[in-house]
Coordinates of C-alpha atoms in Angstrom, one line a residue:
X26 CA -7.5 -13.1 8.3
X27 CA -11.3 -14.3 8.5
X28 CA -12.4 -17.0 6.1
X29 CA -14.7 -14.6 4.1
X30 CA -12.8 -13.2 1.2
X31 CA -13.7 -9.5 1.2
X32 CA -13.5 -8.0 -1.9
X33 CA -11.9 -4.4 -1.8
X34 CA -11.4 -1.8 -4.5
X35 CA -8.1 0.4 -3.6
X36 CA -7.7 3.8 -5.0
X37 CA -4.4 5.7 -5.2
X38 CA -4.9 9.0 -7.1
X39 CA -1.7 10.6 -8.3
X40 CA -1.1 13.9 -10.2
X41 CA -0.7 12.1 -13.5
X42 CA -2.8 8.9 -13.0
X43 CA -5.3 7.0 -10.8
X44 CA -3.9 3.6 -9.8
X45 CA -6.6 1.0 -8.8
X46 CA -6.6 -2.6 -7.4
X47 CA -9.2 -4.9 -6.7
X48 CA -8.2 -7.5 -4.1
X49 CA -10.0 -10.7 -3.1
X50 CA -8.4 -11.7 0.3
X51 CA -4.7 -11.4 -0.2
X52 CA -5.6 -12.2 -3.9
X53 CA -5.0 -9.3 -6.6
X54 CA -7.5 -9.8 -9.1
X55 CA -6.7 -6.4 -11.0
X56 CA -3.8 -3.6 -10.7
X57 CA -3.9 -1.0 -13.2
X58 CA -2.8 2.4 -13.3
X59 CA -4.9 5.0 -15.3
X60 CA -2.8 7.6 -17.4
X61 CA -4.1 11.2 -17.3
X62 CA -2.3 13.1 -20.1
X63 CA -0.9 16.7 -19.6
X64 CA -3.4 17.7 -22.0
X65 CA -6.3 16.2 -20.1
X66 CA -5.3 17.5 -17.0
X67 CA -4.9 21.4 -18.2
X68 CA -8.6 21.4 -18.9
X69 CA -9.3 21.4 -15.3
X70 CA -8.3 24.4 -13.2
X71 CA -8.1 22.3 -9.7
X72 CA -7.6 18.7 -8.9
X73 CA -11.2 19.0 -7.2
X74 CA -12.6 19.6 -10.9
X75 CA -11.1 16.1 -12.1
X76 CA -13.1 14.1 -9.5
X77 CA -15.9 13.2 -12.2
X78 CA -13.7 12.6 -15.2
X79 CA -11.4 10.1 -12.7
X80 CA -14.2 8.4 -11.4
X81 CA -16.0 7.7 -14.7
X82 CA -12.6 6.5 -16.2
X83 CA -12.4 4.2 -12.5
X84 CA -16.1 2.8 -13.4
X85 CA -15.2 2.3 -17.2
X86 CA -11.6 0.1 -16.6
X87 CA -14.0 -2.0 -13.7
X88 CA -16.8 -2.5 -16.5
X89 CA -14.1 -3.8 -19.1
X90 CA -12.6 -6.0 -16.8
X91 CA -16.2 -7.4 -16.0
X92 CA -15.9 -6.5 -12.5
X93 CA -19.3 -5.2 -11.0
X94 CA -19.3 -2.3 -9.1
X95 CA -21.8 -3.6 -6.5
X96 CA -19.3 -6.7 -5.8
X97 CA -16.9 -4.8 -3.3
X98 CA -17.5 -5.1 0.2
X99 CA -15.6 -1.7 1.2
X100 CA -13.6 0.8 -0.6
X101 CA -10.2 2.1 0.5
X102 CA -8.7 5.3 -1.1
X103 CA -5.3 7.0 -0.5
X104 CA -5.5 9.6 2.7
X105 CA -4.6 13.1 2.0
X106 CA -2.6 15.8 3.7
X107 CA -5.0 15.8 6.5
X108 CA -4.8 16.8 10.1
X109 CA -2.2 14.7 12.2
X110 CA -3.6 11.5 13.3
X111 CA -2.1 8.2 14.6
X112 CA -1.8 5.3 12.3
X113 CA -5.0 3.4 11.7
X114 CA -7.7 2.7 9.2
X115 CA -10.3 5.7 9.2
X116 CA -14.0 5.8 8.1
X117 CA -14.3 8.3 5.6
X118 CA -16.7 10.8 7.9
X119 CA -18.3 13.8 6.8
X120 CA -15.8 15.9 8.8
X121 CA -13.2 14.2 7.0
X122 CA -14.5 14.7 3.7
X123 CA -14.6 18.5 4.4
X124 CA -11.5 18.8 5.2
X125 CA -10.1 16.6 2.2
X126 CA -12.0 19.4 -0.1
X127 CA -10.9 22.1 1.6
X128 CA -7.3 23.9 2.6
X129 CA -4.4 22.0 2.2
X130 CA -5.3 18.5 1.3
X131 CA -7.3 20.0 -1.6
X132 CA -3.9 20.8 -3.3
X133 CA -2.7 17.1 -3.6
X134 CA -4.2 14.6 -5.6
X135 CA -4.3 12.1 -2.7
X136 CA -7.0 13.9 -1.5
X137 CA -9.1 12.3 -4.3
X138 CA -8.4 8.9 -2.7
X139 CA -10.7 9.4 0.0
X140 CA -13.5 11.6 -1.9
X141 CA -14.0 8.7 -4.0
X142 CA -14.0 6.4 -1.8
X143 CA -16.9 8.0 0.0
X144 CA -18.7 8.7 -3.0
X145 CA -18.6 5.0 -4.2
X146 CA -19.3 3.9 -0.7
X147 CA -22.2 6.1 -1.0
X148 CA -23.4 5.0 -4.4
X149 CA -23.1 1.4 -3.8
X150 CA -24.2 1.3 0.5
X151 CA -20.8 -0.2 1.3
X152 CA -18.5 1.4 3.8
X153 CA -15.4 3.7 3.0
X154 CA -12.1 4.3 4.4
X155 CA -8.5 5.2 4.4
X156 CA -5.6 3.9 5.9
X157 CA -2.4 5.2 7.2
X158 CA -2.2 9.0 5.5
X159 CA 1.3 10.5 5.1
X160 CA 0.1 12.8 8.2
X161 CA 0.3 10.0 10.5
X162 CA 1.6 11.1 13.8
X163 CA 2.7 9.0 17.0
X164 CA 6.0 10.5 17.8
X165 CA 6.9 11.0 21.1
X166 CA 6.8 14.6 22.4
X167 CA 10.4 14.9 22.5
X168 CA 10.9 14.2 19.2
X169 CA 8.8 17.4 17.9
X170 CA 11.1 19.9 19.1
X171 CA 13.7 22.3 17.4
X172 CA 15.9 25.3 18.4
X173 CA 13.1 27.4 17.3
X174 CA 10.1 27.2 19.2
X175 CA 8.0 28.6 16.6
X176 CA 9.0 26.0 14.1
X177 CA 8.4 22.4 15.6
X178 CA 9.1 19.1 13.8
X179 CA 6.2 17.8 11.5
X180 CA 5.4 14.2 10.5
X181 CA 4.9 14.0 7.0
X182 CA 6.1 10.5 5.6
X183 CA 5.1 7.5 3.7
X184 CA 3.2 6.1 6.5
X185 CA 1.5 3.7 4.5
X186 CA 4.3 1.9 2.9
X187 CA 6.3 2.1 5.9
X188 CA 3.5 0.1 8.2
X189 CA 2.9 -2.2 5.7
X190 CA 6.7 -3.5 5.3
X191 CA 7.1 -3.3 8.9
X192 CA 3.9 -5.9 9.3
X193 CA 5.2 -8.0 6.5
X194 CA 8.3 -8.3 8.3
X195 CA 6.7 -9.1 11.4
X196 CA 4.8 -12.0 9.9
X197 CA 7.8 -13.2 8.3
X198 CA 9.6 -13.5 11.8
X199 CA 6.5 -14.8 13.5
X200 CA 5.4 -12.2 15.4
X201 CA 3.1 -9.3 15.7
X202 CA 3.9 -5.8 14.4
X203 CA 3.4 -4.5 17.8
X204 CA 5.9 -6.8 18.9
X205 CA 8.8 -5.1 17.1
X206 CA 11.6 -2.9 16.9
X207 CA 12.8 -1.9 13.3
X208 CA 13.8 1.1 11.5
X209 CA 12.3 1.6 8.0
X210 CA 13.8 3.5 5.3
X211 CA 11.5 4.3 2.5
X212 CA 13.7 5.1 -0.4
X213 CA 11.8 7.1 -3.2
X214 CA 11.9 10.6 -5.1
X215 CA 11.2 11.5 -1.1
X216 CA 13.1 9.6 1.4
X217 CA 11.7 8.8 4.9
X218 CA 13.3 7.2 8.0
X219 CA 11.5 5.9 10.8
X220 CA 12.0 4.4 14.1
X221 CA 8.9 1.7 15.0
X222 CA 8.9 0.5 18.3
X223 CA 5.8 -1.7 19.5
X224 CA 3.4 -0.6 17.0
X225 CA 4.4 3.1 16.7
X226 CA 6.4 5.4 14.7
X227 CA 8.2 7.3 17.2
X228 CA 10.1 9.3 15.3
X229 CA 10.7 9.5 11.8
X230 CA 12.3 12.3 9.2
X231 CA 10.0 14.6 7.6
X232 CA 9.8 13.4 3.9
X233 CA 9.3 16.4 1.9
X234 CA 9.9 19.6 4.3
X235 CA 14.0 19.8 4.1
X236 CA 15.0 16.9 6.3
X237 CA 16.9 13.8 6.2
X238 CA 19.1 12.9 3.5
X239 CA 18.9 14.1 0.1
X240 CA 16.8 12.3 -2.2
X241 CA 16.3 12.5 -6.3
X242 CA 13.8 15.5 -5.7
X243 CA 14.7 16.8 -1.8
X244 CA 17.8 19.1 -0.8
X245 CA 17.5 17.2 2.6
X246 CA 18.8 18.6 5.7
X247 CA 20.7 22.0 4.5
X248 CA 22.8 24.6 7.0
X249 CA 20.6 26.7 7.8
X250 CA 22.6 30.1 7.7
X251 CA 23.5 28.8 4.3
X252 CA 19.4 28.8 3.2
X253 CA 18.8 32.0 5.0
X254 CA 21.4 33.8 3.2
X255 CA 20.0 32.2 -0.3
X256 CA 16.6 33.4 0.6
X257 CA 17.9 36.9 0.9
X258 CA 20.8 37.1 -1.6
X259 CA 17.9 38.4 -4.0
X260 CA 18.6 35.6 -6.7
X261 CA 15.6 33.1 -5.3
X262 CA 12.5 33.7 -5.0
X263 CA 10.1 32.2 -2.2
X264 CA 8.9 29.4 -4.6
X265 CA 12.6 28.7 -5.8
X266 CA 13.6 27.8 -2.4
X267 CA 10.2 26.1 -1.7
X268 CA 11.1 24.1 -4.7
X269 CA 14.3 22.7 -3.5
X270 CA 13.0 21.3 -0.7
X271 CA 10.0 19.4 -2.4
X272 CA 11.0 18.8 -6.1
X273 CA 14.1 20.2 -7.5
X274 CA 16.6 19.7 -4.7
X275 CA 19.1 16.3 -4.2
X276 CA 20.1 14.4 -7.4
X277 CA 17.9 16.4 -9.6
X278 CA 19.6 19.6 -8.9
X279 CA 23.3 18.0 -8.9
X280 CA 22.8 15.9 -11.7
X281 CA 20.1 17.3 -14.0
X282 CA 18.0 14.0 -13.4
X283 CA 15.7 11.6 -10.7
X284 CA 16.3 8.7 -12.7
X285 CA 18.7 6.7 -10.6
X286 CA 19.1 3.9 -13.0
X287 CA 20.4 6.6 -15.6
X288 CA 22.6 7.8 -12.7
X289 CA 24.0 4.4 -12.2
X290 CA 24.8 4.1 -15.7
X291 CA 26.9 7.0 -15.5
X292 CA 28.6 5.8 -12.3
X293 CA 29.6 2.6 -14.1
X294 CA 31.1 4.6 -17.1
X295 CA 33.1 6.4 -14.9
X296 CA 31.4 9.4 -14.0
X297 CA 32.9 10.9 -10.9
X298 CA 30.5 13.5 -10.2
X299 CA 27.6 10.8 -10.2
X300 CA 29.4 8.2 -8.4
X301 CA 30.0 11.0 -5.6
X302 CA 26.6 12.6 -5.3
X303 CA 24.8 8.9 -5.3
X304 CA 26.9 7.9 -2.6
X305 CA 26.4 10.8 -0.7
X306 CA 22.5 10.0 -1.2
X307 CA 23.4 6.3 0.3
X308 CA 25.5 8.0 3.0
X309 CA 22.9 10.3 3.9
X310 CA 20.4 7.5 4.4
X311 CA 22.9 5.2 6.4
X312 CA 23.8 8.2 8.7
X313 CA 20.0 8.9 9.4
X314 CA 19.2 5.1 10.0
X315 CA 22.0 5.0 12.8
X316 CA 19.8 8.4 14.4
X317 CA 17.0 6.5 14.3
X318 CA 18.6 3.2 15.5
X319 CA 19.8 5.6 18.3
X320 CA 15.8 6.4 19.0
X321 CA 15.2 2.6 19.6
X322 CA 18.2 2.7 22.0
X323 CA 19.9 0.0 20.1
X324 CA 17.4 -2.4 20.1
X325 CA 16.5 -2.4 16.5
X326 CA 15.9 -6.0 15.7
X327 CA 15.9 -5.3 11.7
X328 CA 16.6 -2.6 9.5
X329 CA 14.2 -2.8 6.6
X330 CA 15.1 -0.7 3.1
X331 CA 11.9 -0.5 0.9
X332 CA 10.2 1.9 -1.6
X333 CA 11.6 2.2 -5.4
X334 CA 15.0 2.8 -5.1
X335 CA 15.5 -0.2 -3.0
X336 CA 15.7 -1.9 -6.2
X337 CA 19.0 -0.3 -6.9
X338 CA 21.9 -3.0 -5.5
X339 CA 24.5 -0.1 -5.8
X340 CA 22.5 1.8 -3.3
X341 CA 21.8 -1.1 -1.4
X342 CA 25.3 -2.3 -1.2
X343 CA 26.1 0.9 -0.3
X344 CA 23.7 1.7 2.5
X345 CA 24.5 -2.1 4.1
X346 CA 28.2 -1.1 4.6
X347 CA 27.7 1.3 7.2
X348 CA 24.6 -0.2 8.9
X349 CA 24.6 -3.9 9.0
X350 CA 26.5 -3.5 12.2
X351 CA 23.9 -2.4 13.9
X352 CA 21.0 -5.4 12.8
X353 CA 20.1 -7.4 10.1
X354 CA 18.9 -5.4 6.8
X355 CA 15.8 -6.6 5.2
X356 CA 14.8 -5.4 1.9
X357 CA 11.5 -5.2 0.6
X358 CA 11.7 -3.1 -2.8
X359 CA 8.8 -1.4 -3.9
X360 CA 6.0 0.2 -2.7
X361 CA 2.8 -2.0 -2.9
X362 CA 0.5 0.6 -1.8
X363 CA -2.5 -0.6 -3.6
X364 CA -2.3 -3.9 -1.4
X365 CA -1.5 -2.0 1.5
X366 CA -4.8 -0.2 1.4
X367 CA -6.8 -3.3 0.6
X368 CA -5.3 -4.8 3.9
X369 CA -6.6 -2.1 6.0
X370 CA -9.7 -2.6 4.7
X371 CA -9.8 -6.6 5.3
X372 CA -8.3 -5.8 8.7
X373 CA -11.6 -3.5 9.8
X374 CA -14.4 -6.0 7.9
X375 CA -12.5 -9.0 9.6
X376 CA -12.8 -7.4 13.1
X377 CA -9.1 -7.7 13.3
X378 CA -9.1 -3.7 13.8
X379 CA -11.8 -0.8 14.8
X380 CA -12.0 1.8 12.0
X381 CA -11.0 5.4 13.8
X382 CA -13.2 8.4 13.8
X383 CA -11.1 11.5 12.0

């Protein structure tokens, strides 16, 4: 990092909250989550209609903490569901702003991150960026092919956190990220497992569309024939089937909850179904870690477990049983995405990285 301690506002909007972080160099001065209750959100027909309300709440929160808006050197927002792009920090250009406000991107709260960064940047005369959105795609072409030509594999994963923890591992190892070969498993409501080779994610499981292991909310990979039969059984609508893939599959479908702490308590109390399903999730994670180790041709120097579920010693220990023979397992629990956004902005302002154009 350069000697100057750049001040960054990181913005990470979610469906029911807006998380903001104020960073000065590597120091976090403020980290808060602004909650939006259901009644408040319901007043707005679309996510974009919430913009003014959320921006006002951000500015009020900073005023309450005596942090002037004009004290920031840059604003960095969470990237939305944009067109596929290579990893990096991107200037929020007019073209990006248009895409964030239209099409698929506009249906997800993450789009507001880039929109807010640009609006604050324009208002206070500072640069605005996004960093490593979920649509980062650096895969080798062979990794995109499936047995159905009309259905190539797509890349949607926890790029921001995966890249951040891989860089953190490299720093601890005394190396550059671009010199490392690691497997990263992000364990959260959705699970993504990626093969990182010399600074690129050359293959990764799709975290939302029914690929990889089952997760708290996702069905993961399911035999296609069974899915087709369900689709044409007359018992399930298109919305039902899509929900299994993205929000009502996995642990919640089997056990009625996504709360892994509750499930652990049930396992400890002797609930055999809870034990079996929870272990099945860990088993699936281990299996896909093995597949990504194969993508790296057995040269993975570390297996990194991250995300909220990496706090579960029960799950981590179960995964380790299967994968420790391949490489040392390193655990970075949680997902410090506000810091990862700030680090991206600092890399650009310090000249360490050149911002990309969308």
